[in-house]
Structures are given as structure tokens and as C-alpha cells.
PDB file of C-alpha atoms in Angstrom:
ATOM      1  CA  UNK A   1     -15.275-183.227 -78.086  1.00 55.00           C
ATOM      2  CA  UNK A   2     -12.549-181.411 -78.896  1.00 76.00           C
ATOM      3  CA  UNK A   3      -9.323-182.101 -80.545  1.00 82.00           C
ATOM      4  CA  UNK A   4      -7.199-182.367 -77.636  1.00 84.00           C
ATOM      5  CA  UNK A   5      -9.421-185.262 -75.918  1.00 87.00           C
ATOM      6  CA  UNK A   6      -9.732-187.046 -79.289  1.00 91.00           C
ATOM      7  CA  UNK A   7      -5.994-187.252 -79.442  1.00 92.00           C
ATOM      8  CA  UNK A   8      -5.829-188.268 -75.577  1.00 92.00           C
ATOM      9  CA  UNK A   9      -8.203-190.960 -76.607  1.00 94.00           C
ATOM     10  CA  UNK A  10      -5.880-192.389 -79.367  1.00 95.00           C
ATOM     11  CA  UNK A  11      -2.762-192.256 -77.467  1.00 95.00           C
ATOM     12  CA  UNK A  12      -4.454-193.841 -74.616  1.00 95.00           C
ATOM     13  CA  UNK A  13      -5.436-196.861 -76.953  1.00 96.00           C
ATOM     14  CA  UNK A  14      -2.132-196.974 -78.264  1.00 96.00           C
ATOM     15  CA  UNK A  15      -0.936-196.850 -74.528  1.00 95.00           C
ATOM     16  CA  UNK A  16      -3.506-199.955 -73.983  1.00 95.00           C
ATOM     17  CA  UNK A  17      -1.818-201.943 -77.354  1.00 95.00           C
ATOM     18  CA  UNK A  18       1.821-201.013 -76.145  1.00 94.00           C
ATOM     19  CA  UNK A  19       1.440-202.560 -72.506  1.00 92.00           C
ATOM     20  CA  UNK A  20      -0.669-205.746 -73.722  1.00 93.00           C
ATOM     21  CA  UNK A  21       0.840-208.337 -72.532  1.00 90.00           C
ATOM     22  CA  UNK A  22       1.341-210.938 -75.360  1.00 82.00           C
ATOM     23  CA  UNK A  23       2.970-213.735 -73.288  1.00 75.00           C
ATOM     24  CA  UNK A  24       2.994-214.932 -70.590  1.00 69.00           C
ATOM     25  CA  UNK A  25       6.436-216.429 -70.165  1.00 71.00           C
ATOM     26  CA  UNK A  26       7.533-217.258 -66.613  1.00 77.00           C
ATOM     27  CA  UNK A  27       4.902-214.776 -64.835  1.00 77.00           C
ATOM     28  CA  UNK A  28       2.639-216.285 -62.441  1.00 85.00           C
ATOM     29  CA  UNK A  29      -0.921-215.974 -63.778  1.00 86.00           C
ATOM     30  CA  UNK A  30      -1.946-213.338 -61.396  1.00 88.00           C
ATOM     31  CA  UNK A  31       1.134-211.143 -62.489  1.00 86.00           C
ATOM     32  CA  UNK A  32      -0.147-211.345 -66.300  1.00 86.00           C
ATOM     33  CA  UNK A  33      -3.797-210.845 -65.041  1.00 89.00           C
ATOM     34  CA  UNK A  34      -2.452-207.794 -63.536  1.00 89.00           C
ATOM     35  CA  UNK A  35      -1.090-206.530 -66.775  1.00 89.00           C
ATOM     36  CA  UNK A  36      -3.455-207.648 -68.554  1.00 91.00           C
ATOM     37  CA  UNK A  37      -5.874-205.203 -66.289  1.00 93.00           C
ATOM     38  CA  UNK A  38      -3.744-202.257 -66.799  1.00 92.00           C
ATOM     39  CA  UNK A  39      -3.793-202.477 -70.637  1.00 94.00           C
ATOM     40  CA  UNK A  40      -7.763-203.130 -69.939  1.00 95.00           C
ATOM     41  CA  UNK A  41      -7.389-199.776 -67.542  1.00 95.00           C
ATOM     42  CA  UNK A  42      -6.084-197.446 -70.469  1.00 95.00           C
ATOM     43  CA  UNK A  43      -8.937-199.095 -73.062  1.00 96.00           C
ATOM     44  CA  UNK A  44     -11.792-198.330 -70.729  1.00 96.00           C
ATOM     45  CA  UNK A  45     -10.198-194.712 -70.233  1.00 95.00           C
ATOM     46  CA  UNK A  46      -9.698-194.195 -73.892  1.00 95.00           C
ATOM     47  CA  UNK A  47     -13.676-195.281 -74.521  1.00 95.00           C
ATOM     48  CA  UNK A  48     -15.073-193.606 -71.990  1.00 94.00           C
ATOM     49  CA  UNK A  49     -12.898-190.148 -72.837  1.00 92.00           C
ATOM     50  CA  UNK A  50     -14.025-190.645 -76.492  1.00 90.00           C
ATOM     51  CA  UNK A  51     -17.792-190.816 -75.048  1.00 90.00           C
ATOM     52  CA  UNK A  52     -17.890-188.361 -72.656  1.00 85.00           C
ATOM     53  CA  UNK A  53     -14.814-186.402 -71.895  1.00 82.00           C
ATOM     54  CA  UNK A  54     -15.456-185.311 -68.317  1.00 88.00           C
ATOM     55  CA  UNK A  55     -12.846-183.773 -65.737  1.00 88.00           C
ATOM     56  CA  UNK A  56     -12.207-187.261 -64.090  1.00 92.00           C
ATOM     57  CA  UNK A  57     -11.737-189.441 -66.665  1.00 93.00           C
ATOM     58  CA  UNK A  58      -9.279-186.823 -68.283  1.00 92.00           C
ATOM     59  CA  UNK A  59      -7.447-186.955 -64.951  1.00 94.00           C
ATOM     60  CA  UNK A  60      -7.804-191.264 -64.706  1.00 94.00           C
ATOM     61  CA  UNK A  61      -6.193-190.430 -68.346  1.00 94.00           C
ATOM     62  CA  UNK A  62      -3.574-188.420 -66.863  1.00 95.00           C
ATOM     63  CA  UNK A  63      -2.667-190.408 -63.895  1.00 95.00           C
ATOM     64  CA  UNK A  64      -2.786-194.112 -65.387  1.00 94.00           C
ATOM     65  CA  UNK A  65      -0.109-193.575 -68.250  1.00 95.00           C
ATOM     66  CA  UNK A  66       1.764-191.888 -65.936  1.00 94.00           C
ATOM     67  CA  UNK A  67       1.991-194.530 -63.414  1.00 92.00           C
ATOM     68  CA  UNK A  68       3.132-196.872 -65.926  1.00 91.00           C
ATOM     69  CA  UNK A  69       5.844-194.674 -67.507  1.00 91.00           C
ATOM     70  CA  UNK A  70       7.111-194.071 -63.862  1.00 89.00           C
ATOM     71  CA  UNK A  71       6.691-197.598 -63.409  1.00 87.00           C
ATOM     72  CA  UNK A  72       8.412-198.690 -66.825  1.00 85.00           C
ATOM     73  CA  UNK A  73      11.420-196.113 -66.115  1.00 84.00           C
ATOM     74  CA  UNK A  74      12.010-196.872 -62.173  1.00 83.00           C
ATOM     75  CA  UNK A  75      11.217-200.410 -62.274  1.00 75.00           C
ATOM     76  CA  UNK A  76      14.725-201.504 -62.626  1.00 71.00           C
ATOM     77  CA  UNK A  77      15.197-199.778 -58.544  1.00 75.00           C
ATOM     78  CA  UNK A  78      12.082-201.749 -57.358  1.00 71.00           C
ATOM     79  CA  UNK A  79      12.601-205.348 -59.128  1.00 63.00           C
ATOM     80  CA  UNK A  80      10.640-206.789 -56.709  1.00 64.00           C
ATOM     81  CA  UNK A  81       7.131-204.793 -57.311  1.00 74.00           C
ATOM     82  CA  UNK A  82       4.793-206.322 -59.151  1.00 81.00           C
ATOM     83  CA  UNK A  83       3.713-203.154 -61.024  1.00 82.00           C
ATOM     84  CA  UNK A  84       7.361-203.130 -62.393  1.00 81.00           C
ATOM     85  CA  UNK A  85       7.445-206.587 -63.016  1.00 82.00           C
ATOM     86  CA  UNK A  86       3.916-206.411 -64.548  1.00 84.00           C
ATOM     87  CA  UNK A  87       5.068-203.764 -67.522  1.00 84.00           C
ATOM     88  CA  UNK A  88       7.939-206.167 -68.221  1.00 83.00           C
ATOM     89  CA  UNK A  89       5.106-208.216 -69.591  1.00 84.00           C
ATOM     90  CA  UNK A  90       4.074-205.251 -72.649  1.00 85.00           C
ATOM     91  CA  UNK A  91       3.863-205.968 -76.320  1.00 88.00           C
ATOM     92  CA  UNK A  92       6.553-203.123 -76.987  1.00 90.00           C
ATOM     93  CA  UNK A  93      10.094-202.836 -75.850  1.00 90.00           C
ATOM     94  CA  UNK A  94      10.229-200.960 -72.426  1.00 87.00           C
ATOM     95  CA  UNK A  95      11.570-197.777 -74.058  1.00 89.00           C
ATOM     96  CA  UNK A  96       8.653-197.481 -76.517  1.00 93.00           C
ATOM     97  CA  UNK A  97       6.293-198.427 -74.441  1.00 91.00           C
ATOM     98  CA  UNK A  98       7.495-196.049 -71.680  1.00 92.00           C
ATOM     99  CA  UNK A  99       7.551-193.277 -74.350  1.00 94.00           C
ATOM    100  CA  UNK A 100       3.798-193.916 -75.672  1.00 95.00           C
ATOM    101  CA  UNK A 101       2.824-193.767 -71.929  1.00 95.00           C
ATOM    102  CA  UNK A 102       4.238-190.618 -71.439  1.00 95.00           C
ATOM    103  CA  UNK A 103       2.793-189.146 -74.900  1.00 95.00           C
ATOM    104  CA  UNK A 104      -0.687-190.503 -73.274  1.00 96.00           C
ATOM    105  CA  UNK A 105      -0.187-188.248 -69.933  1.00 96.00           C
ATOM    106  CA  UNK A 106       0.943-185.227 -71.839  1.00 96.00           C
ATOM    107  CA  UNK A 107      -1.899-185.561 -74.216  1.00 94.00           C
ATOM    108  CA  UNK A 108      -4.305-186.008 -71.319  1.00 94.00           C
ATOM    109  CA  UNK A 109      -3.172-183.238 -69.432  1.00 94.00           C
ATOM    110  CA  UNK A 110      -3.200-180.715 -72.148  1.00 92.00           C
ATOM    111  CA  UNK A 111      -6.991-181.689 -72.753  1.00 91.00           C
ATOM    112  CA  UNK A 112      -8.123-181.950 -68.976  1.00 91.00           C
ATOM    113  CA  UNK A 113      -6.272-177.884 -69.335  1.00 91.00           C
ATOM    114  CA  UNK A 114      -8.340-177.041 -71.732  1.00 87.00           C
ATOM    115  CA  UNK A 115     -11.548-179.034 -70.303  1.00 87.00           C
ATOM    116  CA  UNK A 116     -11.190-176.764 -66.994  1.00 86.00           C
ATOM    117  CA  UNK A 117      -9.910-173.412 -68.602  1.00 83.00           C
ATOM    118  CA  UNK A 118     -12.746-173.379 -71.648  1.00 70.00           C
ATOM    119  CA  UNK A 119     -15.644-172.371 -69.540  1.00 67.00           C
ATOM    120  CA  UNK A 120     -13.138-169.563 -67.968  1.00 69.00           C
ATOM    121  CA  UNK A 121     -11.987-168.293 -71.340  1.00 60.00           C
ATOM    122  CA  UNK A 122     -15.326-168.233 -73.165  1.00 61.00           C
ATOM    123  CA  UNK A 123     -16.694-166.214 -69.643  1.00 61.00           C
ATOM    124  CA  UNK A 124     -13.875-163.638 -70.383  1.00 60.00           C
ATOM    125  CA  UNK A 125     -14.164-163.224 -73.708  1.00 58.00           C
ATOM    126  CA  UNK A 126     -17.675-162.778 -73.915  1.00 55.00           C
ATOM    127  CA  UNK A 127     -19.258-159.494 -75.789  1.00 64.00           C
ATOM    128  CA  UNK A 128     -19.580-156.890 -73.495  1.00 61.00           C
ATOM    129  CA  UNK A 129     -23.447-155.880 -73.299  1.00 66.00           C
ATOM    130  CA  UNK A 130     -24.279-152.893 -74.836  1.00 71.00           C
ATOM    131  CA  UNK A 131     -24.183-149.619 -72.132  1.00 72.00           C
ATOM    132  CA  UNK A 132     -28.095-148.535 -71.476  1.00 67.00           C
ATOM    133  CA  UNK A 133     -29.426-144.944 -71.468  1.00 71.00           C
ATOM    134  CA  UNK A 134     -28.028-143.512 -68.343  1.00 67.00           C
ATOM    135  CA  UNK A 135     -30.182-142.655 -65.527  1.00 64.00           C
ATOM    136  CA  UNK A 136     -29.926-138.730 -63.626  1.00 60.00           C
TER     137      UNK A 136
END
């Protein structure tokens, strides 16, 4: 694995830590279930990228942190979603946890790049093979 899907994995599980959510407080149980899965969502992705960093788990690594830095920053024009009320709910202040989320993506993206563009560049890079005697 390289370096770029280790650090996807970290910032995924420090996604996952950020968007725990420690209390319940006024949420109905099935809106702190629902976080609770999300911050579940980014642990699996983080363990399974650490294990085997395939193509889709690097883009479920991408797309999950996303959705819940889109979520975190344009929750406040859809109050009545749960997904917005649901990362209300995480550990760290929205604007941390909304920054970690984003860190996550970017980190995911830049290893799912060079996941898909390794095979390419080690194709094109590759010795040329050595010209044969040349046949008249």
C-alpha cells in the first residue's frame, strides 16, 4: 500500500472519531443510530482501505467524507434533513469536523489518482526492449 492510501486510511479514522456522536441529547434514537452509522461508515472504509486498497473503496473513501462535509457546511439551508441534523450530533465542533472530512476526501482522492494512474505510468515508463538484428 502506498503512502497516499495509508494517509487516506488515517484521516478517514480521524473522520470516524470527529463525527462520533458522544451524546445523545434531544435526538430521537434513530437520529443518533444514524450518526452513529456514519462514524461506523468511515471506520469500515478506513479498515478495509488499510487491508486492501482497491478502486471502490478509495472512491466509498472519497464520496463518504464528502457527503458529510457538504452535509456539515449546507446543513444550516436544510434544517430539517436528518443527515444535517445527524452531524450536529459529532464529537468535534462543526467547523473541525467539517474540515477533517474534507482532509479525508482530498486524501482519498489523491490515492484513488494514483491507484488508477500507477498501472498507466509504470506501462509508459517501461525500458524500451532492446532493437533485434534487422531482417533484409
Amino acid at each position: 500500500m502506498s503512502w497516499s492510501g495509508w494517509l487516506a486510511a488515517l484521516a478517514l479514522a480521524v473522520c470516524a472519531v470527529a463525527h462520533f456522536p458522544l451524546q445523545r441529547g434531544d435526538a430521537s434514537l434513530r437520529l443518533h443510530a444514524f450518526a452513529l452509522g456514519l462514524s461506523v461508515l468511515c471506520t469500515v472504509l478506513a479498515l478495509l482501505l488499510a487491508l486492501r486498497p482497491v478502486a471502490v473503496v478509495l472512491a466509498g473513501a472519497v464520496l463518504v467524507p464528502t457527503v458529510l462535509a457538504g452535509a456539515q457546511a449546507y446543513g444550516s439551508s436544510y434544517p430539517a434533513a436528518s443527515l444535517s441534523r445527524a452531524v450536529d450530533l459529532a464529537l468535534a465542533p462543526p467547523w473541525l469536523a467539517a474540515a477533517v472530512a474534507v482532509c479525508a476526501a482530498l486524501l482519498a482522492l489523491v490515492a484513488l489518482v494514483f491507484r488508477v494512474l500507477a498501472p498507466i505510468a509504470s506501462r509508459q515508463w517501461a525500458p524500451a526492449p532492446e532493437p533485434g538484428p534487422v531482417a533484409e
